[in-house]
Short mmCIF file of C-alpha atoms in Angstrom, two decimals:
data_model
loop_
_atom_site.label_atom_id
_atom_site.label_comp_id
_atom_site.label_asym_id
_atom_site.label_seq_id
_atom_site.Cartn_x
_atom_site.Cartn_y
_atom_site.Cartn_z
CA MET A 1 60.40 87.59 31.63
CA PRO A 2 59.99 89.44 34.94
CA PHE A 3 59.71 93.23 34.83
CA LEU A 4 62.59 94.89 36.66
CA GLY A 5 61.69 98.57 36.30
CA GLN A 6 59.91 100.94 38.69
CA ASP A 7 56.45 100.70 37.20
CA TRP A 8 55.25 98.73 34.21
CA ARG A 9 53.63 101.90 32.83
CA SER A 10 56.63 104.19 33.37
CA PRO A 11 58.90 105.13 30.42
CA GLY A 12 61.86 103.32 32.01
CA TRP A 13 65.41 104.50 32.58
CA ARG A 14 67.32 106.86 30.32
CA TRP A 15 70.78 105.76 29.19
CA ILE A 16 73.70 107.64 27.63
CA LYS A 17 76.75 106.28 25.84
CA THR A 18 80.14 107.14 27.35
CA GLU A 19 83.72 106.08 26.72
CA ASP A 20 83.36 103.46 29.47
CA GLY A 21 80.12 102.09 28.04
CA TRP A 22 76.43 102.79 28.64
CA LYS A 23 75.48 104.53 31.87
CA ARG A 24 72.13 105.39 33.35
CA CYS A 25 71.32 109.12 33.67
CA GLU A 26 71.02 110.48 37.16
CA SER A 27 67.40 111.26 37.99
CA PHE A 28 66.27 114.65 39.24
CA SER A 29 64.80 113.70 42.59
CA PRO A 30 62.84 116.35 44.53
CA GLU A 31 63.68 117.32 48.05
CA LEU A 32 61.59 115.08 50.26
CA GLU A 33 62.84 116.03 53.70
CA ASP A 34 60.39 118.91 54.21
CA GLU A 35 57.46 116.84 52.96
CA ASN A 36 58.27 113.86 55.14
CA SER A 37 58.75 116.08 58.19
CA GLN A 38 55.30 117.56 57.64
CA LEU A 39 53.76 114.10 57.94
CA ASN A 40 54.41 114.14 61.67
CA ASN A 41 52.16 117.18 62.04
CA ILE A 42 49.31 115.99 59.82
CA SER A 43 46.05 115.19 61.55
CA HIS A 44 44.32 112.07 60.26
CA THR A 45 40.80 112.99 61.29
CA VAL A 46 39.66 115.43 58.61
CA ILE A 47 38.11 113.12 55.98
CA LEU A 48 34.36 113.68 55.96
CA THR A 49 31.49 111.99 54.17
CA ASP A 50 28.49 113.77 52.68
CA ASP A 51 26.81 113.54 56.08
CA ASP A 52 29.81 115.25 57.69
CA GLU A 53 30.67 112.13 59.64
CA GLU A 54 34.33 111.44 60.36
CA ILE A 55 35.64 108.29 58.71
CA TYR A 56 38.75 108.10 60.80
CA ARG A 57 38.89 109.09 64.48
CA THR A 58 42.07 109.61 66.45
CA GLU A 59 41.31 107.01 69.11
CA ASP A 60 40.37 104.33 66.57
CA CYS A 61 42.95 104.74 63.82
CA GLU A 62 46.36 105.18 65.46
CA PHE A 63 47.65 102.05 63.78
CA ALA A 64 46.17 103.03 60.42
CA ALA A 65 47.70 106.51 60.69
CA LYS A 66 51.17 105.08 61.31
CA LYS A 67 50.74 102.73 58.37
CA ARG A 68 49.70 105.58 56.10
CA LYS A 69 52.81 107.54 57.09
CA LYS A 70 55.00 104.53 56.40
CA ASP A 71 53.41 103.82 53.01
CA HIS A 72 53.60 107.48 52.02
CA PHE A 73 57.25 107.67 53.09
CA TRP A 74 58.29 104.61 51.08
CA ASN A 75 56.26 105.78 48.12
CA ASN A 76 58.16 109.10 48.01
CA THR A 77 61.63 107.77 48.80
CA LYS A 78 61.66 105.38 45.85
CA SER A 79 63.87 106.70 43.09
CA GLN A 80 62.01 108.52 40.37
CA CYS A 81 63.07 109.57 36.89
CA PHE A 82 62.54 113.19 35.88
CA TYR A 83 63.19 114.33 32.34
CA ARG A 84 64.25 117.78 31.28
CA GLU A 85 63.37 117.41 27.62
CA LYS A 86 61.30 120.06 25.86
CA TRP A 87 59.68 117.82 23.23
CA ILE A 88 58.15 114.38 22.78
CA TYR A 89 57.05 112.40 19.73
CA VAL A 90 53.31 111.72 19.83
CA HIS A 91 52.54 108.36 18.22
CA LYS A 92 49.17 106.69 18.65
CA GLU A 93 49.88 103.36 16.98
CA SER A 94 52.71 100.92 16.35
CA THR A 95 54.83 101.23 13.21
CA ARG A 96 57.80 99.34 11.83
CA GLU A 97 60.08 101.92 13.42
CA ARG A 98 58.22 102.38 16.71
CA HIS A 99 56.27 99.95 18.86
CA GLY A 100 53.60 101.04 21.31
CA TYR A 101 52.05 104.47 21.67
CA CYS A 102 52.49 107.65 23.69
CA THR A 103 50.26 108.05 26.74
CA LEU A 104 49.17 111.12 28.69
CA GLY A 105 51.28 109.99 31.65
CA GLU A 106 54.41 109.57 29.52
CA ALA A 107 53.98 113.02 27.96
CA PHE A 108 53.42 114.55 31.38
CA ASN A 109 56.58 112.89 32.67
CA ARG A 110 58.89 113.71 29.78
CA LEU A 111 57.91 117.32 29.06
CA ASP A 112 59.62 119.76 31.39
CA PHE A 113 56.65 121.04 33.41
CA SER A 114 58.79 121.43 36.51
CA SER A 115 60.80 124.22 34.87
CA ALA A 116 57.76 125.63 33.05
CA ILE A 117 56.12 126.77 36.30
CA GLN A 118 59.11 129.05 36.91
CA ASP A 119 58.30 130.92 33.69
CA ILE A 120 55.61 133.55 34.29
CA ARG A 121 54.37 133.11 30.70
CA ARG A 122 53.72 129.39 31.20
CA PHE A 123 52.58 129.31 34.84
CA ASN A 124 48.83 129.76 34.18
CA TYR A 125 48.99 127.24 31.35
CA VAL A 126 50.49 124.51 33.55
CA VAL A 127 48.02 125.24 36.38
CA LYS A 128 45.06 124.94 34.00
CA LEU A 129 46.43 121.66 32.65
CA LEU A 130 46.82 120.26 36.17
CA GLN A 131 43.24 121.33 36.92
CA LEU A 132 41.85 119.49 33.87
CA ILE A 133 43.83 116.37 34.78
CA ALA A 134 42.51 116.56 38.35
CA LYS A 135 38.91 116.72 37.12
CA SER A 136 38.90 113.78 34.73
CA GLN A 137 42.29 112.25 33.91
CA LEU A 138 43.95 111.58 37.26
CA THR A 139 43.34 107.83 37.20
CA SER A 140 44.67 107.55 33.63
CA LEU A 141 48.17 108.59 34.77
CA SER A 142 50.75 105.93 35.53
CA GLY A 143 52.19 105.57 39.01
CA ALA A 144 55.33 107.52 38.04
CA ALA A 145 53.25 110.25 36.38
CA GLN A 146 51.07 110.58 39.48
CA LYS A 147 54.16 111.06 41.63
CA ASN A 148 55.42 113.66 39.19
CA TYR A 149 52.00 115.37 39.25
CA PHE A 150 52.01 115.80 43.02
CA ASN A 151 55.67 116.87 43.10
CA ILE A 152 54.98 119.60 40.54
CA LEU A 153 51.88 120.60 42.51
CA ASP A 154 54.01 120.85 45.65
CA LYS A 155 56.45 123.17 43.84
CA ILE A 156 53.55 125.33 42.64
CA VAL A 157 52.13 125.71 46.15
CA ARG A 158 55.56 126.55 47.57
CA LYS A 159 56.07 129.13 44.81
CA VAL A 160 52.69 130.79 45.48
CA LEU A 161 53.30 130.89 49.23
CA GLU A 162 56.70 132.46 48.60
CA ASP A 163 55.96 135.10 45.93
CA GLN A 164 52.19 135.45 46.69
CA HIS A 165 51.22 135.49 43.01
CA ASN A 166 48.06 133.82 41.62
CA PRO A 167 46.73 132.31 44.88
CA ARG A 168 43.17 132.22 43.48
CA LEU A 169 44.17 129.90 40.62
CA ILE A 170 45.82 127.44 43.01
CA LYS A 171 42.86 127.50 45.39
CA ASP A 172 40.55 126.49 42.53
CA LEU A 173 42.96 123.74 41.47
CA LEU A 174 43.23 122.29 44.98
CA GLN A 175 39.45 122.43 45.45
CA ASP A 176 38.86 120.40 42.27
CA LEU A 177 41.63 117.95 43.16
CA SER A 178 40.38 117.37 46.72
CA SER A 179 36.83 116.80 45.44
CA THR A 180 38.08 114.22 42.93
CA LEU A 181 40.20 112.41 45.53
CA CYS A 182 37.31 112.29 48.02
CA ILE A 183 35.15 110.59 45.40
CA LEU A 184 37.89 108.13 44.41
CA ILE A 185 38.81 107.22 47.98
CA ARG A 186 35.20 106.61 49.02
CA GLY A 187 34.63 104.50 45.94
CA VAL A 188 37.82 102.42 46.26
CA GLY A 189 37.26 99.17 44.39
CA LYS A 190 34.99 100.91 41.90
CA SER A 191 37.74 103.18 40.56
CA VAL A 192 41.34 102.54 39.59
CA LEU A 193 43.87 103.98 42.04
CA VAL A 194 47.54 103.24 41.44
CA GLY A 195 49.22 102.55 44.77
CA ASN A 196 48.16 101.84 48.32
CA ILE A 197 44.96 103.50 49.53
CA ASN A 198 46.89 104.88 52.52
CA ILE A 199 49.14 106.82 50.14
CA TRP A 200 46.12 108.49 48.60
CA ILE A 201 44.70 109.36 52.00
CA CYS A 202 47.99 111.03 52.92
CA ARG A 203 47.93 112.90 49.63
CA LEU A 204 44.43 114.14 50.37
CA GLU A 205 45.49 115.30 53.81
CA THR A 206 48.47 117.10 52.27
CA ILE A 207 46.07 118.91 49.94
CA LEU A 208 43.94 119.95 52.92
CA THR A 209 47.09 121.29 54.58
CA TRP A 210 47.94 123.29 51.45
CA GLN A 211 44.42 124.71 51.35
CA GLN A 212 44.72 125.85 54.95
CA GLN A 213 48.10 127.46 54.26
CA LEU A 214 46.67 129.38 51.30
CA LYS A 215 43.65 130.39 53.36
CA ASN A 216 45.95 131.84 56.03
CA LEU A 217 48.17 133.56 53.45
CA GLN A 218 48.75 137.20 54.35
CA MET A 219 49.83 139.51 51.54
CA ASN A 220 52.95 141.48 52.40
CA LYS A 221 52.50 145.22 51.99
CA GLN A 222 55.13 146.49 49.59
CA VAL A 223 56.96 149.65 50.57
CA ASN A 224 57.69 151.76 47.51
CA ASN A 225 58.57 155.45 47.60
CA GLY A 226 58.46 155.77 43.80
CA LEU A 227 55.59 156.02 41.34
CA THR A 228 52.57 153.84 42.23
CA LEU A 229 49.50 152.70 40.34
CA SER A 230 47.41 155.43 41.97
CA ASP A 231 49.67 158.11 40.49
CA LEU A 232 48.75 157.22 36.91
CA PRO A 233 46.16 159.35 35.09
CA LEU A 234 42.61 158.05 34.76
CA HIS A 235 42.81 157.24 31.06
CA MET A 236 45.88 155.03 31.64
CA LEU A 237 44.19 153.20 34.53
CA ASN A 238 41.15 152.70 32.33
CA ASN A 239 43.31 151.27 29.52
CA ILE A 240 44.86 148.81 31.98
CA LEU A 241 41.43 147.55 33.03
CA TYR A 242 40.40 147.09 29.40
CA LYS A 243 43.39 144.78 28.87
CA PHE A 244 42.08 142.25 31.41
CA SER A 245 40.26 139.19 30.11
CA ASP A 246 39.18 137.81 33.50
CA GLY A 247 36.33 139.40 35.43
CA TRP A 248 37.75 138.35 38.79
CA ASP A 249 40.98 140.21 38.02
CA ILE A 250 38.97 143.37 37.34
CA ILE A 251 37.11 143.01 40.65
CA THR A 252 40.35 142.37 42.55
CA LEU A 253 42.06 145.43 41.07
CA GLY A 254 38.97 147.51 41.86
CA GLN A 255 39.46 146.78 45.55
CA VAL A 256 42.83 148.56 45.65
CA THR A 257 41.63 152.19 45.63
CA PRO A 258 38.28 154.02 45.39
CA THR A 259 39.30 155.37 41.97
CA LEU A 260 39.97 151.90 40.59
CA TYR A 261 36.68 150.68 42.07
CA MET A 262 34.82 153.41 40.21
CA LEU A 263 36.55 152.47 36.94
CA SER A 264 35.97 148.74 37.49
CA GLU A 265 32.19 149.31 37.72
CA ASP A 266 31.99 150.88 34.27
CA ARG A 267 29.16 149.28 32.26
CA GLN A 268 31.08 149.67 28.99
CA LEU A 269 34.03 147.74 30.43
CA TRP A 270 31.86 144.73 31.30
CA LYS A 271 30.02 144.95 27.99
CA LYS A 272 33.34 144.69 26.11
CA LEU A 273 34.31 141.73 28.29
CA CYS A 274 31.04 139.93 27.51
CA GLN A 275 31.41 140.61 23.80
CA TYR A 276 34.95 139.24 23.86
CA HIS A 277 34.05 135.93 25.50
CA PHE A 278 30.51 135.22 24.33
CA ALA A 279 28.35 135.40 21.19
CA GLU A 280 25.31 137.65 20.77
CA LYS A 281 22.97 134.63 20.65
CA GLN A 282 24.12 133.72 24.15
CA PHE A 283 23.30 137.25 25.39
CA CYS A 284 19.65 136.89 24.40
CA ARG A 285 19.23 133.78 26.55
CA HIS A 286 20.61 135.37 29.71
CA LEU A 287 19.50 139.00 29.68
CA ILE A 288 19.73 140.58 33.14
CA LEU A 289 18.29 144.06 33.65
CA SER A 290 19.16 146.51 36.40
CA GLU A 291 16.63 148.50 38.45
CA LYS A 292 16.88 151.35 35.93
CA GLY A 293 16.04 149.02 33.05
CA HIS A 294 19.58 148.85 31.63
CA ILE A 295 21.43 145.63 30.88
CA ASP A 296 23.60 144.65 33.84
CA TRP A 297 26.68 143.49 31.91
CA LYS A 298 28.63 142.62 35.05
CA LEU A 299 26.02 140.15 36.32
CA MET A 300 25.56 138.87 32.77
CA TYR A 301 29.27 138.06 32.52
CA PHE A 302 29.22 135.81 35.59
CA ALA A 303 25.91 134.25 34.57
CA LEU A 304 27.23 133.43 31.09
CA GLN A 305 30.47 132.12 32.57
CA LYS A 306 28.52 129.40 34.36
CA CYS A 307 26.87 128.25 31.14
CA TYR A 308 29.53 128.70 28.46
CA PRO A 309 33.34 128.38 28.36
CA ILE A 310 35.31 131.60 28.21
CA LYS A 311 38.24 132.27 25.89
CA GLU A 312 41.56 131.29 27.39
CA GLN A 313 44.65 133.47 27.15
CA TYR A 314 48.16 132.28 27.94
CA GLY A 315 51.53 133.97 27.58
CA ASP A 316 53.03 130.77 26.19
CA THR A 317 51.75 127.27 25.45
CA LEU A 318 52.97 123.93 24.22
CA HIS A 319 53.13 123.65 20.43
CA PHE A 320 52.43 120.73 18.11
CA CYS A 321 54.30 120.21 14.84
CA ARG A 322 51.94 118.74 12.26
CA HIS A 323 54.88 117.70 10.07
CA CYS A 324 56.82 115.76 12.73
CA SER A 325 53.95 114.89 15.15
CA ILE A 326 56.05 116.32 17.98
CA LEU A 327 54.74 118.14 21.05
CA PHE A 328 57.24 120.67 22.40
CA TRP A 329 57.96 123.83 24.35
CA LYS A 330 58.99 126.62 22.00
CA ASP A 331 61.77 128.77 23.41
CA TYR A 332 61.32 132.15 21.77
CA HIS A 333 64.73 133.45 22.89
CA LEU A 334 66.55 130.59 21.18
CA ALA A 335 64.24 130.85 18.19
CA LEU A 336 65.24 134.47 17.66
CA LEU A 337 68.95 134.09 18.37
CA LEU A 338 69.76 130.62 17.04
CA LYS A 339 66.69 129.93 14.88
CA ASP A 340 65.98 126.95 17.10
CA THR A 341 62.49 125.52 16.49
CA GLY A 342 62.33 123.78 19.87
CA HIS A 343 62.54 120.27 18.38
CA PRO A 344 64.42 118.47 15.55
CA CYS A 345 62.05 119.52 12.73
CA THR A 346 62.70 118.29 9.18
CA ALA A 347 60.23 120.59 7.41
CA ASN A 348 61.47 123.18 4.91
CA ASP A 349 59.48 125.94 6.64
CA PRO A 350 58.92 124.76 10.24
CA ASP A 351 56.97 127.81 11.41
CA THR A 352 54.08 126.98 9.07
CA CYS A 353 53.71 123.55 10.71
CA PHE A 354 53.40 124.74 14.30
CA MET A 355 50.10 125.10 16.11
CA PRO A 356 49.55 126.17 19.74
CA VAL A 357 48.06 123.50 22.00
CA SER A 358 45.49 124.49 24.61
CA PRO A 359 45.31 122.51 27.88
CA GLN A 360 42.18 120.69 26.68
CA HIS A 361 43.80 119.95 23.32
CA PHE A 362 46.81 118.51 25.15
CA ILE A 363 44.56 115.99 26.90
CA ASP A 364 42.60 115.24 23.71
CA LEU A 365 45.82 114.33 21.91
CA PHE A 366 46.13 111.22 24.06
CA LYS A 367 42.54 109.97 23.90
CA PHE A 368 42.32 106.79 21.88
#
């Protein structure tokens, strides 16, 4: 029987029952006009090898450039199904009730990551997940999931350029993604790439454009005649610095005023940060002394960060119900007002069955 869907790995269409019979749900298609218009301004000469030699030159690849634009346009204009569900059943084997299994691509498609990036509590979580997928799981996504991945990434970049929050996180994500795509494109035939190679080249060039836009990002100076951070007493500023769990955030805040710089260089602050993220046995292997013979905790933090993973903190994460085997977003507002668990749980005490899911745990759930 011939397959009539979009992609043989995609979850298929979603149908609802009405009085007139079964009807297919309308898909949530992203706005493609801006993206397609940008293709006319993209230069197709910025793909370099390790020897910094250009693979494509303007005078030799005019036809190839036009073909890439055409393939990229048709790839984006095909209808695509977006789900706005907040949970998905994770099954790894076939049963009498269910056939098949849940893949990483299907979970990425069906969980509402597009809305999650608008929530400040979930933004860092989604960015970290995209970064882990870019490093090792990009080729395991289906064609529909890869489209969804890049559409969500486009929304993230637009959001950062608009509100100017968390540009460093997105720069790291785009750097890892561009490195992965360069390796995959050069090794085409050795790796699995869903779709035409020209589509992937256009995606890489779009990433390079995003990186340039973030590099040229100028922070708008906020005009505020009220109370500012500099007006707070020293002990309150010090307490704020001690709440940070990322060394780069401490350094960035220290660049605001001379007072904050002085507080950000406190040895005790960096010692507490090292003790929070790393064990004492790890300290002994990477002792760094200053000129006065004291332990340089600031340098030790960045040295240990290169060798060991740091603890991750997120305002909100996906949750997994051990009773129902369901992965879901937990809406705390509904949970408090309506006692909504975030998914159709059948346990007597649902809260005891929930466990937070880190980005790495999310990926590990779908390894078979």
